[in-house]
PDB file of C-alpha atoms in Angstrom:
ATOM      1  CA  MET B   1      -0.024   0.008   0.015  1.00  0.00           C
ATOM      2  CA  LYS B   2       1.301   3.433  -0.943  1.00  0.00           C
ATOM      3  CA  ARG B   3       2.116   5.920   1.809  1.00  0.00           C
ATOM      4  CA  LEU B   4      -0.284   8.761   2.321  1.00  0.00           C
ATOM      5  CA  PRO B   5       0.947  12.235   1.279  1.00  0.00           C
ATOM      6  CA  LEU B   6       2.056  13.754   4.579  1.00  0.00           C
ATOM      7  CA  LEU B   7       1.241  17.489   4.206  1.00  0.00           C
ATOM      8  CA  PRO B   8      -2.224  17.205   2.465  1.00  0.00           C
ATOM      9  CA  THR B   9      -3.277  14.515   5.036  1.00  0.00           C
ATOM     10  CA  VAL B  10      -2.216  16.647   7.976  1.00  0.00           C
ATOM     11  CA  ILE B  11      -4.089  19.706   6.517  1.00  0.00           C
ATOM     12  CA  VAL B  12      -7.229  17.834   5.747  1.00  0.00           C
ATOM     13  CA  GLY B  13      -7.133  15.956   9.054  1.00  0.00           C
ATOM     14  CA  ALA B  14      -6.745  19.171  10.946  1.00  0.00           C
ATOM     15  CA  ALA B  15      -9.653  20.723   9.050  1.00  0.00           C
ATOM     16  CA  ILE B  16     -11.911  17.705   9.783  1.00  0.00           C
ATOM     17  CA  ALA B  17     -10.965  17.768  13.491  1.00  0.00           C
ATOM     18  CA  THR B  18     -11.709  21.493  13.639  1.00  0.00           C
ATOM     19  CA  MET B  19     -15.147  20.937  12.039  1.00  0.00           C
ATOM     20  CA  ILE B  20     -15.952  18.105  14.454  1.00  0.00           C
ATOM     21  CA  GLY B  21     -14.874  20.282  17.348  1.00  0.00           C
ATOM     22  CA  LEU B  22     -17.071  23.104  16.103  1.00  0.00           C
ATOM     23  CA  GLY B  23     -19.992  20.618  15.909  1.00  0.00           C
ATOM     24  CA  ILE B  24     -19.455  19.446  19.486  1.00  0.00           C
ATOM     25  CA  TRP B  25     -19.261  23.097  20.640  1.00  0.00           C
ATOM     26  CA  GLN B  26     -22.622  23.850  18.936  1.00  0.00           C
ATOM     27  CA  LEU B  27     -24.183  20.843  20.752  1.00  0.00           C
ATOM     28  CA  GLN B  28     -22.912  22.253  24.018  1.00  0.00           C
ATOM     29  CA  ARG B  29     -24.359  25.674  23.043  1.00  0.00           C
ATOM     30  CA  ALA B  30     -27.709  24.024  22.307  1.00  0.00           C
ATOM     31  CA  ASP B  31     -27.830  22.553  25.859  1.00  0.00           C
ATOM     32  CA  TRP B  32     -26.927  25.938  27.245  1.00  0.00           C
ATOM     33  CA  LYS B  33     -29.607  27.726  25.303  1.00  0.00           C
ATOM     34  CA  GLU B  34     -32.247  25.171  26.389  1.00  0.00           C
ATOM     35  CA  GLY B  35     -31.287  25.756  30.018  1.00  0.00           C
ATOM     36  CA  LEU B  36     -31.382  29.520  29.512  1.00  0.00           C
ATOM     37  CA  ILE B  37     -34.840  29.447  27.937  1.00  0.00           C
ATOM     38  CA  ALA B  38     -36.121  27.243  30.725  1.00  0.00           C
ATOM     39  CA  ARG B  39     -34.738  29.667  33.311  1.00  0.00           C
ATOM     40  CA  TYR B  40     -36.413  32.588  31.609  1.00  0.00           C
ATOM     41  CA  GLU B  41     -39.686  30.776  31.443  1.00  0.00           C
ATOM     42  CA  ALA B  42     -39.474  30.055  35.145  1.00  0.00           C
ATOM     43  CA  ALA B  43     -38.688  33.741  35.830  1.00  0.00           C
ATOM     44  CA  SER B  44     -42.256  34.728  34.816  1.00  0.00           C
ATOM     45  CA  GLY B  45     -43.624  32.929  37.869  1.00  0.00           C
ATOM     46  CA  LEU B  46     -41.363  34.734  40.403  1.00  0.00           C
ATOM     47  CA  PRO B  47     -42.535  37.702  42.474  1.00  0.00           C
ATOM     48  CA  PRO B  48     -42.408  41.178  40.841  1.00  0.00           C
ATOM     49  CA  VAL B  49     -39.296  43.278  41.362  1.00  0.00           C
ATOM     50  CA  ALA B  50     -38.742  47.031  41.493  1.00  0.00           C
ATOM     51  CA  TRP B  51     -37.294  48.555  38.378  1.00  0.00           C
ATOM     52  CA  PRO B  52     -33.464  48.664  38.956  1.00  0.00           C
ATOM     53  CA  SER B  53     -31.942  52.117  39.134  1.00  0.00           C
ATOM     54  CA  VAL B  54     -28.963  50.771  37.168  1.00  0.00           C
ATOM     55  CA  PRO B  55     -29.226  48.033  34.496  1.00  0.00           C
ATOM     56  CA  PRO B  56     -27.706  44.779  35.918  1.00  0.00           C
ATOM     57  CA  ALA B  57     -24.526  43.495  34.468  1.00  0.00           C
ATOM     58  CA  ASP B  58     -26.150  40.046  33.870  1.00  0.00           C
ATOM     59  CA  ASP B  59     -29.496  38.934  32.386  1.00  0.00           C
ATOM     60  CA  ASP B  60     -30.989  37.633  35.652  1.00  0.00           C
ATOM     61  CA  LEU B  61     -33.940  40.076  35.528  1.00  0.00           C
ATOM     62  CA  LEU B  62     -35.016  39.245  32.019  1.00  0.00           C
ATOM     63  CA  TYR B  63     -38.684  38.136  31.680  1.00  0.00           C
ATOM     64  CA  ARG B  64     -39.288  38.965  35.379  1.00  0.00           C
ATOM     65  CA  ARG B  65     -42.426  40.936  36.224  1.00  0.00           C
ATOM     66  CA  ALA B  66     -41.505  44.453  37.402  1.00  0.00           C
ATOM     67  CA  GLU B  67     -42.937  47.734  38.552  1.00  0.00           C
ATOM     68  CA  GLY B  68     -41.627  51.252  38.127  1.00  0.00           C
ATOM     69  CA  PHE B  69     -42.685  54.908  38.160  1.00  0.00           C
ATOM     70  CA  CYS B  70     -42.150  57.211  35.222  1.00  0.00           C
ATOM     71  CA  THR B  71     -41.863  60.648  36.691  1.00  0.00           C
ATOM     72  CA  GLU B  72     -41.266  62.336  33.350  1.00  0.00           C
ATOM     73  CA  VAL B  73     -41.172  61.251  29.680  1.00  0.00           C
ATOM     74  CA  THR B  74     -38.059  62.666  28.011  1.00  0.00           C
ATOM     75  CA  GLY B  75     -38.500  61.150  24.624  1.00  0.00           C
ATOM     76  CA  TRP B  76     -40.094  58.491  22.411  1.00  0.00           C
ATOM     77  CA  ARG B  77     -38.872  55.943  19.874  1.00  0.00           C
ATOM     78  CA  ALA B  78     -40.936  53.677  17.757  1.00  0.00           C
ATOM     79  CA  VAL B  79     -39.539  50.184  16.873  1.00  0.00           C
ATOM     80  CA  ALA B  80     -40.981  47.434  14.701  1.00  0.00           C
ATOM     81  CA  GLY B  81     -43.221  45.271  16.895  1.00  0.00           C
ATOM     82  CA  HIS B  82     -46.389  43.327  17.141  1.00  0.00           C
ATOM     83  CA  ASN B  83     -49.368  43.028  19.414  1.00  0.00           C
ATOM     84  CA  ALA B  84     -50.968  39.936  21.114  1.00  0.00           C
ATOM     85  CA  ASN B  85     -52.709  39.153  17.801  1.00  0.00           C
ATOM     86  CA  ALA B  86     -49.346  38.976  15.976  1.00  0.00           C
ATOM     87  CA  GLN B  87     -50.213  42.046  13.912  1.00  0.00           C
ATOM     88  CA  THR B  88     -47.129  43.977  12.809  1.00  0.00           C
ATOM     89  CA  GLY B  89     -46.750  47.680  13.391  1.00  0.00           C
ATOM     90  CA  TRP B  90     -44.926  49.911  15.882  1.00  0.00           C
ATOM     91  CA  SER B  91     -44.141  49.505  19.578  1.00  0.00           C
ATOM     92  CA  HIS B  92     -43.823  52.865  21.301  1.00  0.00           C
ATOM     93  CA  ILE B  93     -41.012  53.059  23.837  1.00  0.00           C
ATOM     94  CA  ALA B  94     -40.904  55.997  26.300  1.00  0.00           C
ATOM     95  CA  ALA B  95     -37.601  57.159  27.820  1.00  0.00           C
ATOM     96  CA  CYS B  96     -38.551  57.924  31.372  1.00  0.00           C
ATOM     97  CA  ARG B  97     -36.989  59.641  34.434  1.00  0.00           C
ATOM     98  CA  THR B  98     -37.523  57.677  37.600  1.00  0.00           C
ATOM     99  CA  GLY B  99     -36.482  60.196  40.169  1.00  0.00           C
ATOM    100  CA  ALA B 100     -33.252  58.259  40.937  1.00  0.00           C
ATOM    101  CA  GLU B 101     -29.789  58.506  39.633  1.00  0.00           C
ATOM    102  CA  GLY B 102     -29.017  56.353  36.673  1.00  0.00           C
ATOM    103  CA  PRO B 103     -30.172  55.967  33.110  1.00  0.00           C
ATOM    104  CA  GLY B 104     -33.835  55.947  33.991  1.00  0.00           C
ATOM    105  CA  MET B 105     -36.356  53.514  32.494  1.00  0.00           C
ATOM    106  CA  GLN B 106     -37.365  52.480  28.963  1.00  0.00           C
ATOM    107  CA  VAL B 107     -41.047  51.540  28.833  1.00  0.00           C
ATOM    108  CA  ASP B 108     -42.885  49.918  25.944  1.00  0.00           C
ATOM    109  CA  MET B 109     -46.269  51.591  26.384  1.00  0.00           C
ATOM    110  CA  GLY B 110     -48.067  49.799  23.560  1.00  0.00           C
ATOM    111  CA  TRP B 111     -48.543  49.104  19.878  1.00  0.00           C
ATOM    112  CA  SER B 112     -50.183  50.774  17.033  1.00  0.00           C
ATOM    113  CA  ARG B 113     -49.975  50.931  13.205  1.00  0.00           C
ATOM    114  CA  ASP B 114     -48.947  54.621  13.444  1.00  0.00           C
ATOM    115  CA  ALA B 115     -45.376  55.538  14.360  1.00  0.00           C
ATOM    116  CA  ALA B 116     -46.507  58.878  15.905  1.00  0.00           C
ATOM    117  CA  ALA B 117     -45.788  59.140  19.620  1.00  0.00           C
ATOM    118  CA  PRO B 118     -48.755  58.659  21.935  1.00  0.00           C
ATOM    119  CA  ASP B 119     -50.082  61.189  24.426  1.00  0.00           C
ATOM    120  CA  TRP B 120     -48.682  59.778  27.753  1.00  0.00           C
ATOM    121  CA  THR B 121     -46.744  61.773  30.266  1.00  0.00           C
ATOM    122  CA  GLY B 122     -45.868  59.128  32.876  1.00  0.00           C
ATOM    123  CA  GLY B 123     -47.106  57.344  35.879  1.00  0.00           C
ATOM    124  CA  ARG B 124     -46.845  53.945  37.597  1.00  0.00           C
ATOM    125  CA  VAL B 125     -46.098  51.077  35.203  1.00  0.00           C
ATOM    126  CA  SER B 126     -46.364  47.351  35.678  1.00  0.00           C
ATOM    127  CA  GLY B 127     -45.035  44.877  33.101  1.00  0.00           C
ATOM    128  CA  VAL B 128     -42.420  42.393  32.086  1.00  0.00           C
ATOM    129  CA  ILE B 129     -38.681  43.113  31.597  1.00  0.00           C
ATOM    130  CA  ALA B 130     -37.543  42.284  28.121  1.00  0.00           C
ATOM    131  CA  PRO B 131     -34.199  42.628  26.211  1.00  0.00           C
ATOM    132  CA  ASP B 132     -33.525  45.922  24.521  1.00  0.00           C
ATOM    133  CA  SER B 133     -30.898  46.328  21.782  1.00  0.00           C
ATOM    134  CA  VAL B 134     -30.166  49.964  22.736  1.00  0.00           C
ATOM    135  CA  HIS B 135     -30.584  50.082  26.552  1.00  0.00           C
ATOM    136  CA  ARG B 136     -30.090  46.345  27.454  1.00  0.00           C
ATOM    137  CA  ILE B 137     -33.482  46.049  29.079  1.00  0.00           C
ATOM    138  CA  ARG B 138     -36.915  47.686  28.848  1.00  0.00           C
ATOM    139  CA  LEU B 139     -40.229  47.258  30.646  1.00  0.00           C
ATOM    140  CA  VAL B 140     -43.145  46.039  28.459  1.00  0.00           C
ATOM    141  CA  SER B 141     -46.195  47.548  30.095  1.00  0.00           C
ATOM    142  CA  ILE B 142     -49.230  45.388  30.691  1.00  0.00           C
ATOM    143  CA  GLU B 143     -51.526  48.410  30.229  1.00  0.00           C
ATOM    144  CA  ALA B 144     -51.211  50.481  27.092  1.00  0.00           C
ATOM    145  CA  ALA B 145     -51.108  54.303  26.834  1.00  0.00           C
ATOM    146  CA  PRO B 146     -54.198  56.085  25.545  1.00  0.00           C
ATOM    147  CA  GLY B 147     -54.721  55.320  21.844  1.00  0.00           C
ATOM    148  CA  LEU B 148     -52.557  52.177  21.873  1.00  0.00           C
ATOM    149  CA  VAL B 149     -53.040  48.503  22.507  1.00  0.00           C
ATOM    150  CA  PRO B 150     -50.619  46.382  24.680  1.00  0.00           C
ATOM    151  CA  SER B 151     -47.603  45.129  22.788  1.00  0.00           C
ATOM    152  CA  ALA B 152     -47.120  41.371  22.723  1.00  0.00           C
ATOM    153  CA  ALA B 153     -45.832  40.121  26.036  1.00  0.00           C
ATOM    154  CA  PRO B 154     -42.121  39.106  25.990  1.00  0.00           C
ATOM    155  CA  ASP B 155     -41.836  35.346  25.315  1.00  0.00           C
ATOM    156  CA  PRO B 156     -38.509  33.500  25.968  1.00  0.00           C
ATOM    157  CA  GLY B 157     -39.782  30.690  23.786  1.00  0.00           C
ATOM    158  CA  GLU B 158     -39.146  33.040  20.827  1.00  0.00           C
ATOM    159  CA  MET B 159     -35.419  33.069  21.442  1.00  0.00           C
ATOM    160  CA  PRO B 160     -33.737  31.297  18.507  1.00  0.00           C
ATOM    161  CA  ASN B 161     -31.994  28.073  19.301  1.00  0.00           C
ATOM    162  CA  ASN B 162     -30.406  26.977  16.025  1.00  0.00           C
ATOM    163  CA  HIS B 163     -27.302  25.405  17.541  1.00  0.00           C
ATOM    164  CA  LEU B 164     -28.452  21.797  16.863  1.00  0.00           C
ATOM    165  CA  SER B 165     -28.849  22.475  13.145  1.00  0.00           C
ATOM    166  CA  TYR B 166     -25.390  24.250  13.100  1.00  0.00           C
ATOM    167  CA  ALA B 167     -23.855  21.222  14.789  1.00  0.00           C
ATOM    168  CA  ILE B 168     -25.324  18.904  12.208  1.00  0.00           C
ATOM    169  CA  GLN B 169     -24.001  21.120   9.407  1.00  0.00           C
ATOM    170  CA  TRP B 170     -20.503  20.992  10.884  1.00  0.00           C
ATOM    171  CA  PHE B 171     -20.600  17.247  11.193  1.00  0.00           C
ATOM    172  CA  LEU B 172     -21.865  16.925   7.573  1.00  0.00           C
ATOM    173  CA  PHE B 173     -19.069  19.220   6.430  1.00  0.00           C
ATOM    174  CA  ALA B 174     -16.523  17.019   8.218  1.00  0.00           C
ATOM    175  CA  GLY B 175     -17.995  13.882   6.640  1.00  0.00           C
ATOM    176  CA  ILE B 176     -18.040  15.397   3.162  1.00  0.00           C
ATOM    177  CA  ALA B 177     -14.472  16.549   3.505  1.00  0.00           C
ATOM    178  CA  GLY B 178     -13.380  13.038   4.547  1.00  0.00           C
ATOM    179  CA  VAL B 179     -15.183  11.386   1.644  1.00  0.00           C
ATOM    180  CA  ILE B 180     -13.806  13.903  -0.941  1.00  0.00           C
ATOM    181  CA  TYR B 181     -10.253  13.398   0.379  1.00  0.00           C
ATOM    182  CA  GLY B 182     -10.721   9.611   0.383  1.00  0.00           C
ATOM    183  CA  LEU B 183     -11.835   9.753  -3.232  1.00  0.00           C
ATOM    184  CA  ALA B 184      -8.884  11.934  -4.102  1.00  0.00           C
ATOM    185  CA  LEU B 185      -6.476   9.476  -2.512  1.00  0.00           C
ATOM    186  CA  ARG B 186      -8.123   6.562  -4.332  1.00  0.00           C
ATOM    187  CA  HIS B 187      -7.750   8.359  -7.602  1.00  0.00           C
ATOM    188  CA  ARG B 188      -4.107   9.125  -6.819  1.00  0.00           C
ATOM    189  CA  GLN B 189      -3.363   5.542  -5.890  1.00  0.00           C
ATOM    190  CA  LYS B 190      -4.921   4.319  -9.178  1.00  0.00           C
ATOM    191  CA  GLY B 191      -2.761   6.785 -11.092  1.00  0.00           C
ATOM    192  CA  LEU B 192       0.407   5.538  -9.338  1.00  0.00           C
ATOM    193  CA  THR B 193      -0.346   1.878  -9.785  1.00  0.00           C
ATOM    194  CA  ALA B 194      -1.431   1.999 -13.405  1.00  0.00           C
ATOM    195  CA  PRO B 195       0.846   0.093 -15.755  1.00  0.00           C
ATOM    196  CA  PRO B 196       3.097   2.228 -17.931  1.00  0.00           C
ATOM    197  CA  VAL B 197       2.004   2.777 -21.518  1.00  0.00           C
ATOM    198  CA  PRO B 198       4.561   1.134 -23.891  1.00  0.00           C
ATOM    199  CA  PRO B 199       6.189   3.612 -26.245  1.00  0.00           C
ATOM    200  CA  ALA B 200       5.090   3.385 -29.880  1.00  0.00           C
ATOM    201  CA  THR B 201       7.496   1.708 -32.181  1.00  0.00           C
ATOM    202  CA  GLY B 202       8.061   2.684 -35.733  1.00  0.00           C
ATOM    203  CA  ARG B 203       8.232   0.234 -38.617  1.00  0.00           C
TER     204      ARG B 203
END
């Protein structure tokens, strides 16, 4: 049996090992994400908390029920959102002062098809803490501001968990790479073992 070419075999073997390692890592990430979603789902049954004066460094408060008081609305922003009936439109988020030091409170005060800011100047708010791409967390109010309907309640079950499919892809890539390299080696071995073609002789 012919010896395997050293350098190509090392390169392909390292690539396959890396892809398998990435697949295993994605499986671990899938288990982690499932545990995280389960923890967030359990958080909805915990007692309400007061809105923190400073956003926490971790995500322990996500999907907890919370209460806060908006002493003054300093601005509005409208982001793409949907209501409880899965209708698409705009969720209206108020930037609030809370009477304490810190960044204040971001409150989703409801949904509408119109991006114009609602007529709401503040007050006590109860809702669920949700992720916010700008301010880390925001409070999704249970009761909507006048002229709005409540935005859809934050649902940890909507968090994407595609790690299992990513793991399968990496394992498939590793298998395909192994098959392709095996076929290339087979073709090479046939080329090395083929009998030489006799030279043509003249008359």
